[in-house]
Every structure is written in structure tokens, then in C-alpha cells.
């Protein structure tokens, strides 16, 4: 008896609920990381800016229904990447913050293109 299995490289369907859950978890984790960095003072400013960047991106992407399909989500990320600068509360260094935002958007774009990684919900990534 032979059973047909799906090819290993078959793309899984886009799961909007999983992506939204992942973004919501990143918001919570980023806020927690900012609180830890705030206790560390000036030496933790970079970690705080990085967490602020993740929080901003995830918040902006969940503010509207961008997760409904892969193309819409990718377009929303491209629109964020096309911005010249980013403004968010609690930022220590604007240039560093902009770099962190762009790096997080690139990471998210790779995850979106491959449609993988949204099942990893651990706090530290």
C-alpha cells in the first residue's frame, strides 16, 4: 500500500490568524524587553531602541487588516520600508532606531516570502 505525501517544498497556505498572533506576541515581548532595558539605563539604550522598533512595526501592521493575505501583508511592509524616517515614543537614537526598524522589516519580509516562522511564539527570537 502506498500513500501519497505532499512534496516537502509545498507551500503551506497563508494563515492570517497565526501571523496576527505572532505580531501580537512580538508587541508584548517588545514591551517587556523595553522595560528590562529601561532598568539597565544608558548602557541598554540600543536594546531599548531595538525593542521599540519591533513594537512599532508590529503595531502598525496590526492596526489595519494587513494580515488577511500574503500579498497585502508584503505590500504593507514595503510601504513601511519606503518611509524616509520613523517616529516612535521612547527612542534614544533616531538613526539607530531607523536601522533597527529596517532590519526587522527585512526579517519579516523574508518570513513572509517563505511563509514560515510565524509559528515560533517564544519571547526571544
mmCIF file with all atom_site columns, N, CA and C in Angstrom, residues 31-96:
data_model
loop_
_atom_site.group_PDB
_atom_site.id
_atom_site.type_symbol
_atom_site.label_atom_id
_atom_site.label_alt_id
_atom_site.label_comp_id
_atom_site.label_asym_id
_atom_site.label_entity_id
_atom_site.label_seq_id
_atom_site.pdbx_PDB_ins_code
_atom_site.Cartn_x
_atom_site.Cartn_y
_atom_site.Cartn_z
_atom_site.occupancy
_atom_site.B_iso_or_equiv
_atom_site.pdbx_formal_charge
_atom_site.auth_seq_id
_atom_site.auth_comp_id
_atom_site.auth_asym_id
_atom_site.auth_atom_id
_atom_site.pdbx_PDB_model_num
ATOM 1   N N  . UNK A 1 31 ? 7.535  45.105 24.447 1.00 0.00 ? 31 UNK A N  1
ATOM 2   C CA . UNK A 1 31 ? 7.262  45.976 25.600 1.00 0.00 ? 31 UNK A CA 1
ATOM 3   C C  . UNK A 1 31 ? 7.992  45.467 26.844 1.00 0.00 ? 31 UNK A C  1
ATOM 4   N N  . UNK A 1 32 ? 8.022  44.159 27.018 1.00 0.00 ? 32 UNK A N  1
ATOM 5   C CA . UNK A 1 32 ? 8.742  43.586 28.159 1.00 0.00 ? 32 UNK A CA 1
ATOM 6   C C  . UNK A 1 32 ? 10.240 43.850 28.035 1.00 0.00 ? 32 UNK A C  1
ATOM 7   N N  . UNK A 1 33 ? 10.774 43.722 26.825 1.00 0.00 ? 33 UNK A N  1
ATOM 8   C CA . UNK A 1 33 ? 12.194 43.974 26.603 1.00 0.00 ? 33 UNK A CA 1
ATOM 9   C C  . UNK A 1 33 ? 12.532 45.447 26.838 1.00 0.00 ? 33 UNK A C  1
ATOM 10  N N  . UNK A 1 34 ? 11.616 46.346 26.495 1.00 0.00 ? 34 UNK A N  1
ATOM 11  C CA . UNK A 1 34 ? 11.838 47.770 26.751 1.00 0.00 ? 34 UNK A CA 1
ATOM 12  C C  . UNK A 1 34 ? 11.882 48.051 28.249 1.00 0.00 ? 34 UNK A C  1
ATOM 13  N N  . UNK A 1 35 ? 11.022 47.386 29.004 1.00 0.00 ? 35 UNK A N  1
ATOM 14  C CA . UNK A 1 35 ? 11.005 47.576 30.461 1.00 0.00 ? 35 UNK A CA 1
ATOM 15  C C  . UNK A 1 35 ? 12.316 47.108 31.078 1.00 0.00 ? 35 UNK A C  1
ATOM 16  N N  . UNK A 1 36 ? 12.821 45.991 30.605 1.00 0.00 ? 36 UNK A N  1
ATOM 17  C CA . UNK A 1 36 ? 14.104 45.479 31.106 1.00 0.00 ? 36 UNK A CA 1
ATOM 18  C C  . UNK A 1 36 ? 15.221 46.447 30.731 1.00 0.00 ? 36 UNK A C  1
ATOM 19  N N  . UNK A 1 37 ? 15.201 46.936 29.497 1.00 0.00 ? 37 UNK A N  1
ATOM 20  C CA . UNK A 1 37 ? 16.240 47.862 29.041 1.00 0.00 ? 37 UNK A CA 1
ATOM 21  C C  . UNK A 1 37 ? 16.182 49.184 29.805 1.00 0.00 ? 37 UNK A C  1
ATOM 22  N N  . UNK A 1 38 ? 14.991 49.625 30.152 1.00 0.00 ? 38 UNK A N  1
ATOM 23  C CA . UNK A 1 38 ? 14.858 50.881 30.903 1.00 0.00 ? 38 UNK A CA 1
ATOM 24  C C  . UNK A 1 38 ? 15.524 50.777 32.271 1.00 0.00 ? 38 UNK A C  1
ATOM 25  N N  . UNK A 1 39 ? 15.453 49.612 32.875 1.00 0.00 ? 39 UNK A N  1
ATOM 26  C CA . UNK A 1 39 ? 16.109 49.410 34.177 1.00 0.00 ? 39 UNK A CA 1
ATOM 27  C C  . UNK A 1 39 ? 17.625 49.383 34.036 1.00 0.00 ? 39 UNK A C  1
ATOM 28  N N  . UNK A 1 40 ? 18.109 49.048 32.840 1.00 0.00 ? 40 UNK A N  1
ATOM 29  C CA . UNK A 1 40 ? 19.548 48.979 32.602 1.00 0.00 ? 40 UNK A CA 1
ATOM 30  C C  . UNK A 1 40 ? 20.186 50.328 32.347 1.00 0.00 ? 40 UNK A C  1
ATOM 31  N N  . UNK A 1 41 ? 19.363 51.340 32.149 1.00 0.00 ? 41 UNK A N  1
ATOM 32  C CA . UNK A 1 41 ? 19.889 52.685 31.946 1.00 0.00 ? 41 UNK A CA 1
ATOM 33  C C  . UNK A 1 41 ? 20.487 52.899 30.571 1.00 0.00 ? 41 UNK A C  1
ATOM 34  N N  . UNK A 1 42 ? 21.446 53.802 30.524 1.00 0.00 ? 42 UNK A N  1
ATOM 35  C CA . UNK A 1 42 ? 22.039 54.221 29.253 1.00 0.00 ? 42 UNK A CA 1
ATOM 36  C C  . UNK A 1 42 ? 22.728 53.080 28.494 1.00 0.00 ? 42 UNK A C  1
ATOM 37  N N  . UNK A 1 43 ? 23.313 52.154 29.204 1.00 0.00 ? 43 UNK A N  1
ATOM 38  C CA . UNK A 1 43 ? 24.034 51.067 28.517 1.00 0.00 ? 43 UNK A CA 1
ATOM 39  C C  . UNK A 1 43 ? 23.091 50.116 27.786 1.00 0.00 ? 43 UNK A C  1
ATOM 40  N N  . UNK A 1 44 ? 21.824 50.174 28.091 1.00 0.00 ? 44 UNK A N  1
ATOM 41  C CA . UNK A 1 44 ? 20.829 49.312 27.436 1.00 0.00 ? 44 UNK A CA 1
ATOM 42  C C  . UNK A 1 44 ? 20.003 50.073 26.395 1.00 0.00 ? 44 UNK A C  1
ATOM 43  N N  . UNK A 1 45 ? 20.436 51.274 26.024 1.00 0.00 ? 45 UNK A N  1
ATOM 44  C CA . UNK A 1 45 ? 19.670 52.110 25.095 1.00 0.00 ? 45 UNK A CA 1
ATOM 45  C C  . UNK A 1 45 ? 19.480 51.426 23.745 1.00 0.00 ? 45 UNK A C  1
ATOM 46  N N  . UNK A 1 46 ? 20.501 50.719 23.255 1.00 0.00 ? 46 UNK A N  1
ATOM 47  C CA . UNK A 1 46 ? 20.385 50.038 21.963 1.00 0.00 ? 46 UNK A CA 1
ATOM 48  C C  . UNK A 1 46 ? 19.321 48.950 22.021 1.00 0.00 ? 46 UNK A C  1
ATOM 49  N N  . UNK A 1 47 ? 19.313 48.178 23.107 1.00 0.00 ? 47 UNK A N  1
ATOM 50  C CA . UNK A 1 47 ? 18.292 47.134 23.259 1.00 0.00 ? 47 UNK A CA 1
ATOM 51  C C  . UNK A 1 47 ? 16.901 47.743 23.330 1.00 0.00 ? 47 UNK A C  1
ATOM 52  N N  . UNK A 1 48 ? 16.787 48.879 23.976 1.00 0.00 ? 48 UNK A N  1
ATOM 53  C CA . UNK A 1 48 ? 15.502 49.559 24.067 1.00 0.00 ? 48 UNK A CA 1
ATOM 54  C C  . UNK A 1 48 ? 15.043 50.037 22.694 1.00 0.00 ? 48 UNK A C  1
ATOM 55  N N  . UNK A 1 49 ? 15.958 50.599 21.908 1.00 0.00 ? 49 UNK A N  1
ATOM 56  C CA . UNK A 1 49 ? 15.608 51.053 20.563 1.00 0.00 ? 49 UNK A CA 1
ATOM 57  C C  . UNK A 1 49 ? 15.218 49.884 19.664 1.00 0.00 ? 49 UNK A C  1
ATOM 58  N N  . UNK A 1 50 ? 15.902 48.768 19.813 1.00 0.00 ? 50 UNK A N  1
ATOM 59  C CA . UNK A 1 50 ? 15.581 47.588 19.016 1.00 0.00 ? 50 UNK A CA 1
ATOM 60  C C  . UNK A 1 50 ? 14.180 47.071 19.364 1.00 0.00 ? 50 UNK A C  1
ATOM 61  N N  . UNK A 1 51 ? 13.882 47.012 20.647 1.00 0.00 ? 51 UNK A N  1
ATOM 62  C CA . UNK A 1 51 ? 12.565 46.557 21.072 1.00 0.00 ? 51 UNK A CA 1
ATOM 63  C C  . UNK A 1 51 ? 11.485 47.552 20.648 1.00 0.00 ? 51 UNK A C  1
ATOM 64  N N  . UNK A 1 52 ? 11.789 48.836 20.696 1.00 0.00 ? 52 UNK A N  1
ATOM 65  C CA . UNK A 1 52 ? 10.839 49.849 20.243 1.00 0.00 ? 52 UNK A CA 1
ATOM 66  C C  . UNK A 1 52 ? 10.558 49.707 18.752 1.00 0.00 ? 52 UNK A C  1
ATOM 67  N N  . UNK A 1 53 ? 11.590 49.394 17.985 1.00 0.00 ? 53 UNK A N  1
ATOM 68  C CA . UNK A 1 53 ? 11.421 49.199 16.542 1.00 0.00 ? 53 UNK A CA 1
ATOM 69  C C  . UNK A 1 53 ? 10.492 48.016 16.258 1.00 0.00 ? 53 UNK A C  1
ATOM 70  N N  . UNK A 1 54 ? 10.710 46.908 16.962 1.00 0.00 ? 54 UNK A N  1
ATOM 71  C CA . UNK A 1 54 ? 9.843  45.745 16.779 1.00 0.00 ? 54 UNK A CA 1
ATOM 72  C C  . UNK A 1 54 ? 8.411  46.065 17.172 1.00 0.00 ? 54 UNK A C  1
ATOM 73  N N  . UNK A 1 55 ? 8.256  46.773 18.286 1.00 0.00 ? 55 UNK A N  1
ATOM 74  C CA . UNK A 1 55 ? 6.908  47.128 18.726 1.00 0.00 ? 55 UNK A CA 1
ATOM 75  C C  . UNK A 1 55 ? 6.219  48.024 17.697 1.00 0.00 ? 55 UNK A C  1
ATOM 76  N N  . UNK A 1 56 ? 6.929  49.018 17.180 1.00 0.00 ? 56 UNK A N  1
ATOM 77  C CA . UNK A 1 56 ? 6.334  49.931 16.212 1.00 0.00 ? 56 UNK A CA 1
ATOM 78  C C  . UNK A 1 56 ? 5.877  49.203 14.952 1.00 0.00 ? 56 UNK A C  1
ATOM 79  N N  . UNK A 1 57 ? 6.748  48.380 14.396 1.00 0.00 ? 57 UNK A N  1
ATOM 80  C CA . UNK A 1 57 ? 6.413  47.662 13.170 1.00 0.00 ? 57 UNK A CA 1
ATOM 81  C C  . UNK A 1 57 ? 5.222  46.743 13.398 1.00 0.00 ? 57 UNK A C  1
ATOM 82  N N  . UNK A 1 58 ? 5.258  45.961 14.453 1.00 0.00 ? 58 UNK A N  1
ATOM 83  C CA . UNK A 1 58 ? 4.161  45.026 14.733 1.00 0.00 ? 58 UNK A CA 1
ATOM 84  C C  . UNK A 1 58 ? 2.854  45.778 14.995 1.00 0.00 ? 58 UNK A C  1
ATOM 85  N N  . UNK A 1 59 ? 2.932  46.892 15.704 1.00 0.00 ? 59 UNK A N  1
ATOM 86  C CA . UNK A 1 59 ? 1.727  47.678 15.988 1.00 0.00 ? 59 UNK A CA 1
ATOM 87  C C  . UNK A 1 59 ? 1.144  48.255 14.709 1.00 0.00 ? 59 UNK A C  1
ATOM 88  N N  . UNK A 1 60 ? 1.982  48.808 13.852 1.00 0.00 ? 60 UNK A N  1
ATOM 89  C CA . UNK A 1 60 ? 1.483  49.389 12.609 1.00 0.00 ? 60 UNK A CA 1
ATOM 90  C C  . UNK A 1 60 ? 0.903  48.326 11.678 1.00 0.00 ? 60 UNK A C  1
ATOM 91  N N  . UNK A 1 61 ? 1.488  47.142 11.686 1.00 0.00 ? 61 UNK A N  1
ATOM 92  C CA . UNK A 1 61 ? 0.975  46.081 10.817 1.00 0.00 ? 61 UNK A CA 1
ATOM 93  C C  . UNK A 1 61 ? -0.311 45.451 11.345 1.00 0.00 ? 61 UNK A C  1
ATOM 94  N N  . UNK A 1 62 ? -0.568 45.560 12.644 1.00 0.00 ? 62 UNK A N  1
ATOM 95  C CA . UNK A 1 62 ? -1.813 45.015 13.193 1.00 0.00 ? 62 UNK A CA 1
ATOM 96  C C  . UNK A 1 62 ? -2.905 46.074 13.295 1.00 0.00 ? 62 UNK A C  1
ATOM 97  N N  . UNK A 1 63 ? -2.555 47.343 13.082 1.00 0.00 ? 63 UNK A N  1
ATOM 98  C CA . UNK A 1 63 ? -3.537 48.423 13.209 1.00 0.00 ? 63 UNK A CA 1
ATOM 99  C C  . UNK A 1 63 ? -4.635 48.308 12.155 1.00 0.00 ? 63 UNK A C  1
ATOM 100 N N  . UNK A 1 64 ? -4.295 47.826 10.997 1.00 0.00 ? 64 UNK A N  1
ATOM 101 C CA . UNK A 1 64 ? -5.284 47.583 9.937  1.00 0.00 ? 64 UNK A CA 1
ATOM 102 C C  . UNK A 1 64 ? -5.239 46.103 9.592  1.00 0.00 ? 64 UNK A C  1
ATOM 103 N N  . UNK A 1 65 ? -6.115 45.700 8.736  1.00 0.00 ? 65 UNK A N  1
ATOM 104 C CA . UNK A 1 65 ? -6.209 44.273 8.398  1.00 0.00 ? 65 UNK A CA 1
ATOM 105 C C  . UNK A 1 65 ? -5.204 43.891 7.313  1.00 0.00 ? 65 UNK A C  1
ATOM 106 N N  . UNK A 1 66 ? -3.929 44.063 7.603  1.00 0.00 ? 66 UNK A N  1
ATOM 107 C CA . UNK A 1 66 ? -2.895 43.752 6.616  1.00 0.00 ? 66 UNK A CA 1
ATOM 108 C C  . UNK A 1 66 ? -2.559 42.271 6.551  1.00 0.00 ? 66 UNK A C  1
ATOM 109 N N  . UNK A 1 67 ? -2.977 41.509 7.559  1.00 0.00 ? 67 UNK A N  1
ATOM 110 C CA . UNK A 1 67 ? -2.585 40.098 7.610  1.00 0.00 ? 67 UNK A CA 1
ATOM 111 C C  . UNK A 1 67 ? -3.533 39.192 6.839  1.00 0.00 ? 67 UNK A C  1
ATOM 112 N N  . UNK A 1 68 ? -4.562 39.726 6.219  1.00 0.00 ? 68 UNK A N  1
ATOM 113 C CA . UNK A 1 68 ? -5.587 38.881 5.583  1.00 0.00 ? 68 UNK A CA 1
ATOM 114 C C  . UNK A 1 68 ? -5.035 37.987 4.469  1.00 0.00 ? 68 UNK A C  1
ATOM 115 N N  . UNK A 1 69 ? -4.029 38.493 3.737  1.00 0.00 ? 69 UNK A N  1
ATOM 116 C CA . UNK A 1 69 ? -3.373 37.627 2.754  1.00 0.00 ? 69 UNK A CA 1
ATOM 117 C C  . UNK A 1 69 ? -1.908 38.048 2.606  1.00 0.00 ? 69 UNK A C  1
ATOM 118 N N  . UNK A 1 70 ? -1.148 37.167 2.028  1.00 0.00 ? 70 UNK A N  1
ATOM 119 C CA . UNK A 1 70 ? 0.298  37.341 1.953  1.00 0.00 ? 70 UNK A CA 1
ATOM 120 C C  . UNK A 1 70 ? 0.682  38.578 1.139  1.00 0.00 ? 70 UNK A C  1
ATOM 121 N N  . UNK A 1 71 ? -0.004 38.825 0.036  1.00 0.00 ? 71 UNK A N  1
ATOM 122 C CA . UNK A 1 71 ? 0.323  39.967 -0.824 1.00 0.00 ? 71 UNK A CA 1
ATOM 123 C C  . UNK A 1 71 ? 0.043  41.291 -0.122 1.00 0.00 ? 71 UNK A C  1
ATOM 124 N N  . UNK A 1 72 ? -1.066 41.373 0.582  1.00 0.00 ? 72 UNK A N  1
ATOM 125 C CA . UNK A 1 72 ? -1.409 42.599 1.310  1.00 0.00 ? 72 UNK A CA 1
ATOM 126 C C  . UNK A 1 72 ? -0.399 42.864 2.410  1.00 0.00 ? 72 UNK A C  1
ATOM 127 N N  . UNK A 1 73 ? -0.001 41.813 3.109  1.00 0.00 ? 73 UNK A N  1
ATOM 128 C CA . UNK A 1 73 ? 0.975  41.941 4.193  1.00 0.00 ? 73 UNK A CA 1
ATOM 129 C C  . UNK A 1 73 ? 2.324  42.400 3.637  1.00 0.00 ? 73 UNK A C  1
ATOM 130 N N  . UNK A 1 74 ? 2.747  41.813 2.523  1.00 0.00 ? 74 UNK A N  1
ATOM 131 C CA . UNK A 1 74 ? 4.010  42.203 1.897  1.00 0.00 ? 74 UNK A CA 1
ATOM 132 C C  . UNK A 1 74 ? 3.952  43.649 1.419  1.00 0.00 ? 74 UNK A C  1
ATOM 133 N N  . UNK A 1 75 ? 2.820  44.075 0.888  1.00 0.00 ? 75 UNK A N  1
ATOM 134 C CA . UNK A 1 75 ? 2.672  45.458 0.421  1.00 0.00 ? 75 UNK A CA 1
ATOM 135 C C  . UNK A 1 75 ? 2.743  46.441 1.596  1.00 0.00 ? 75 UNK A C  1
ATOM 136 N N  . UNK A 1 76 ? 2.149  46.069 2.709  1.00 0.00 ? 76 UNK A N  1
ATOM 137 C CA . UNK A 1 76 ? 2.200  46.934 3.897  1.00 0.00 ? 76 UNK A CA 1
ATOM 138 C C  . UNK A 1 76 ? 3.635  47.078 4.402  1.00 0.00 ? 76 UNK A C  1
ATOM 139 N N  . UNK A 1 77 ? 4.393  46.001 4.351  1.00 0.00 ? 77 UNK A N  1
ATOM 140 C CA . UNK A 1 77 ? 5.802  46.074 4.770  1.00 0.00 ? 77 UNK A CA 1
ATOM 141 C C  . UNK A 1 77 ? 6.613  46.923 3.810  1.00 0.00 ? 77 UNK A C  1
ATOM 142 N N  . UNK A 1 78 ? 6.351  46.790 2.506  1.00 0.00 ? 78 UNK A N  1
ATOM 143 C CA . UNK A 1 78 ? 7.057  47.614 1.526  1.00 0.00 ? 78 UNK A CA 1
ATOM 144 C C  . UNK A 1 78 ? 6.761  49.097 1.751  1.00 0.00 ? 78 UNK A C  1
ATOM 145 N N  . UNK A 1 79 ? 5.510  49.408 2.079  1.00 0.00 ? 79 UNK A N  1
ATOM 146 C CA . UNK A 1 79 ? 5.137  50.796 2.353  1.00 0.00 ? 79 UNK A CA 1
ATOM 147 C C  . UNK A 1 79 ? 5.899  51.333 3.570  1.00 0.00 ? 79 UNK A C  1
ATOM 148 N N  . UNK A 1 80 ? 6.061  50.496 4.582  1.00 0.00 ? 80 UNK A N  1
ATOM 149 C CA . UNK A 1 80 ? 6.835  50.915 5.757  1.00 0.00 ? 80 UNK A CA 1
ATOM 150 C C  . UNK A 1 80 ? 8.311  51.110 5.407  1.00 0.00 ? 80 UNK A C  1
ATOM 151 N N  . UNK A 1 81 ? 8.848  50.213 4.589  1.00 0.00 ? 81 UNK A N  1
ATOM 152 C CA . UNK A 1 81 ? 10.253 50.329 4.187  1.00 0.00 ? 81 UNK A CA 1
ATOM 153 C C  . UNK A 1 81 ? 10.505 51.572 3.336  1.00 0.00 ? 81 UNK A C  1
ATOM 154 N N  . UNK A 1 82 ? 9.496  52.012 2.589  1.00 0.00 ? 82 UNK A N  1
ATOM 155 C CA . UNK A 1 82 ? 9.642  53.171 1.714  1.00 0.00 ? 82 UNK A CA 1
ATOM 156 C C  . UNK A 1 82 ? 9.651  54.496 2.466  1.00 0.00 ? 82 UNK A C  1
ATOM 157 N N  . UNK A 1 83 ? 9.313  54.476 3.740  1.00 0.00 ? 83 UNK A N  1
ATOM 158 C CA . UNK A 1 83 ? 9.349  55.713 4.529  1.00 0.00 ? 83 UNK A CA 1
ATOM 159 C C  . UNK A 1 83 ? 10.773 56.226 4.646  1.00 0.00 ? 83 UNK A C  1
ATOM 160 N N  . UNK A 1 84 ? 10.898 57.527 4.776  1.00 0.00 ? 84 UNK A N  1
ATOM 161 C CA . UNK A 1 84 ? 12.227 58.126 4.959  1.00 0.00 ? 84 UNK A CA 1
ATOM 162 C C  . UNK A 1 84 ? 12.707 58.043 6.395  1.00 0.00 ? 84 UNK A C  1
ATOM 163 N N  . UNK A 1 85 ? 11.782 58.235 7.326  1.00 0.00 ? 85 UNK A N  1
ATOM 164 C CA . UNK A 1 85 ? 12.158 58.144 8.736  1.00 0.00 ? 85 UNK A CA 1
ATOM 165 C C  . UNK A 1 85 ? 10.976 57.636 9.549  1.00 0.00 ? 85 UNK A C  1
ATOM 166 N N  . UNK A 1 86 ? 11.274 57.259 10.770 1.00 0.00 ? 86 UNK A N  1
ATOM 167 C CA . UNK A 1 86 ? 10.280 56.659 11.650 1.00 0.00 ? 86 UNK A CA 1
ATOM 168 C C  . UNK A 1 86 ? 10.269 57.413 12.973 1.00 0.00 ? 86 UNK A C  1
ATOM 169 N N  . UNK A 1 87 ? 9.065  57.573 13.509 1.00 0.00 ? 87 UNK A N  1
ATOM 170 C CA . UNK A 1 87 ? 8.923  58.258 14.798 1.00 0.00 ? 87 UNK A CA 1
ATOM 171 C C  . UNK A 1 87 ? 8.139  57.353 15.734 1.00 0.00 ? 87 UNK A C  1
ATOM 172 N N  . UNK A 1 88 ? 8.663  57.210 16.942 1.00 0.00 ? 88 UNK A N  1
ATOM 173 C CA . UNK A 1 88 ? 8.012  56.372 17.949 1.00 0.00 ? 88 UNK A CA 1
ATOM 174 C C  . UNK A 1 88 ? 8.436  56.880 19.311 1.00 0.00 ? 88 UNK A C  1
ATOM 175 N N  . UNK A 1 89 ? 7.672  56.569 20.318 1.00 0.00 ? 89 UNK A N  1
ATOM 176 C CA . UNK A 1 89 ? 7.968  57.065 21.660 1.00 0.00 ? 89 UNK A CA 1
ATOM 177 C C  . UNK A 1 89 ? 9.118  56.284 22.299 1.00 0.00 ? 89 UNK A C  1
ATOM 178 N N  . UNK A 1 90 ? 9.858  56.953 23.148 1.00 0.00 ? 90 UNK A N  1
ATOM 179 C CA . UNK A 1 90 ? 10.901 56.301 23.927 1.00 0.00 ? 90 UNK A CA 1
ATOM 180 C C  . UNK A 1 90 ? 12.163 55.945 23.177 1.00 0.00 ? 90 UNK A C  1
ATOM 181 N N  . UNK A 1 91 ? 12.400 56.573 22.039 1.00 0.00 ? 91 UNK A N  1
ATOM 182 C CA . UNK A 1 91 ? 13.575 56.255 21.232 1.00 0.00 ? 91 UNK A CA 1
ATOM 183 C C  . UNK A 1 91 ? 14.761 57.088 21.720 1.00 0.00 ? 91 UNK A C  1
ATOM 184 N N  . UNK A 1 92 ? 15.922 56.445 21.864 1.00 0.00 ? 92 UNK A N  1
ATOM 185 C CA . UNK A 1 92 ? 17.124 57.127 22.342 1.00 0.00 ? 92 UNK A CA 1
ATOM 186 C C  . UNK A 1 92 ? 17.958 57.717 21.206 1.00 0.00 ? 92 UNK A C  1
ATOM 187 N N  . UNK A 1 93 ? 18.065 56.996 20.107 1.00 0.00 ? 93 UNK A N  1
ATOM 188 C CA . UNK A 1 93 ? 18.895 57.420 18.980 1.00 0.00 ? 93 UNK A CA 1
ATOM 189 C C  . UNK A 1 93 ? 18.103 57.176 17.698 1.00 0.00 ? 93 UNK A C  1
ATOM 190 N N  . UNK A 1 94 ? 17.724 58.256 17.007 1.00 0.00 ? 94 UNK A N  1
ATOM 191 C CA . UNK A 1 94 ? 16.867 58.134 15.829 1.00 0.00 ? 94 UNK A CA 1
ATOM 192 C C  . UNK A 1 94 ? 17.500 57.319 14.703 1.00 0.00 ? 94 UNK A C  1
ATOM 193 N N  . UNK A 1 95 ? 18.775 57.523 14.432 1.00 0.00 ? 95 UNK A N  1
ATOM 194 C CA . UNK A 1 95 ? 19.444 56.780 13.357 1.00 0.00 ? 95 UNK A CA 1
ATOM 195 C C  . UNK A 1 95 ? 19.494 55.283 13.665 1.00 0.00 ? 95 UNK A C  1
ATOM 196 N N  . UNK A 1 96 ? 19.852 54.966 14.881 1.00 0.00 ? 96 UNK A N  1
ATOM 197 C CA . UNK A 1 96 ? 19.919 53.559 15.291 1.00 0.00 ? 96 UNK A CA 1
ATOM 198 C C  . UNK A 1 96 ? 18.528 52.933 15.230 1.00 0.00 ? 96 UNK A C  1
#
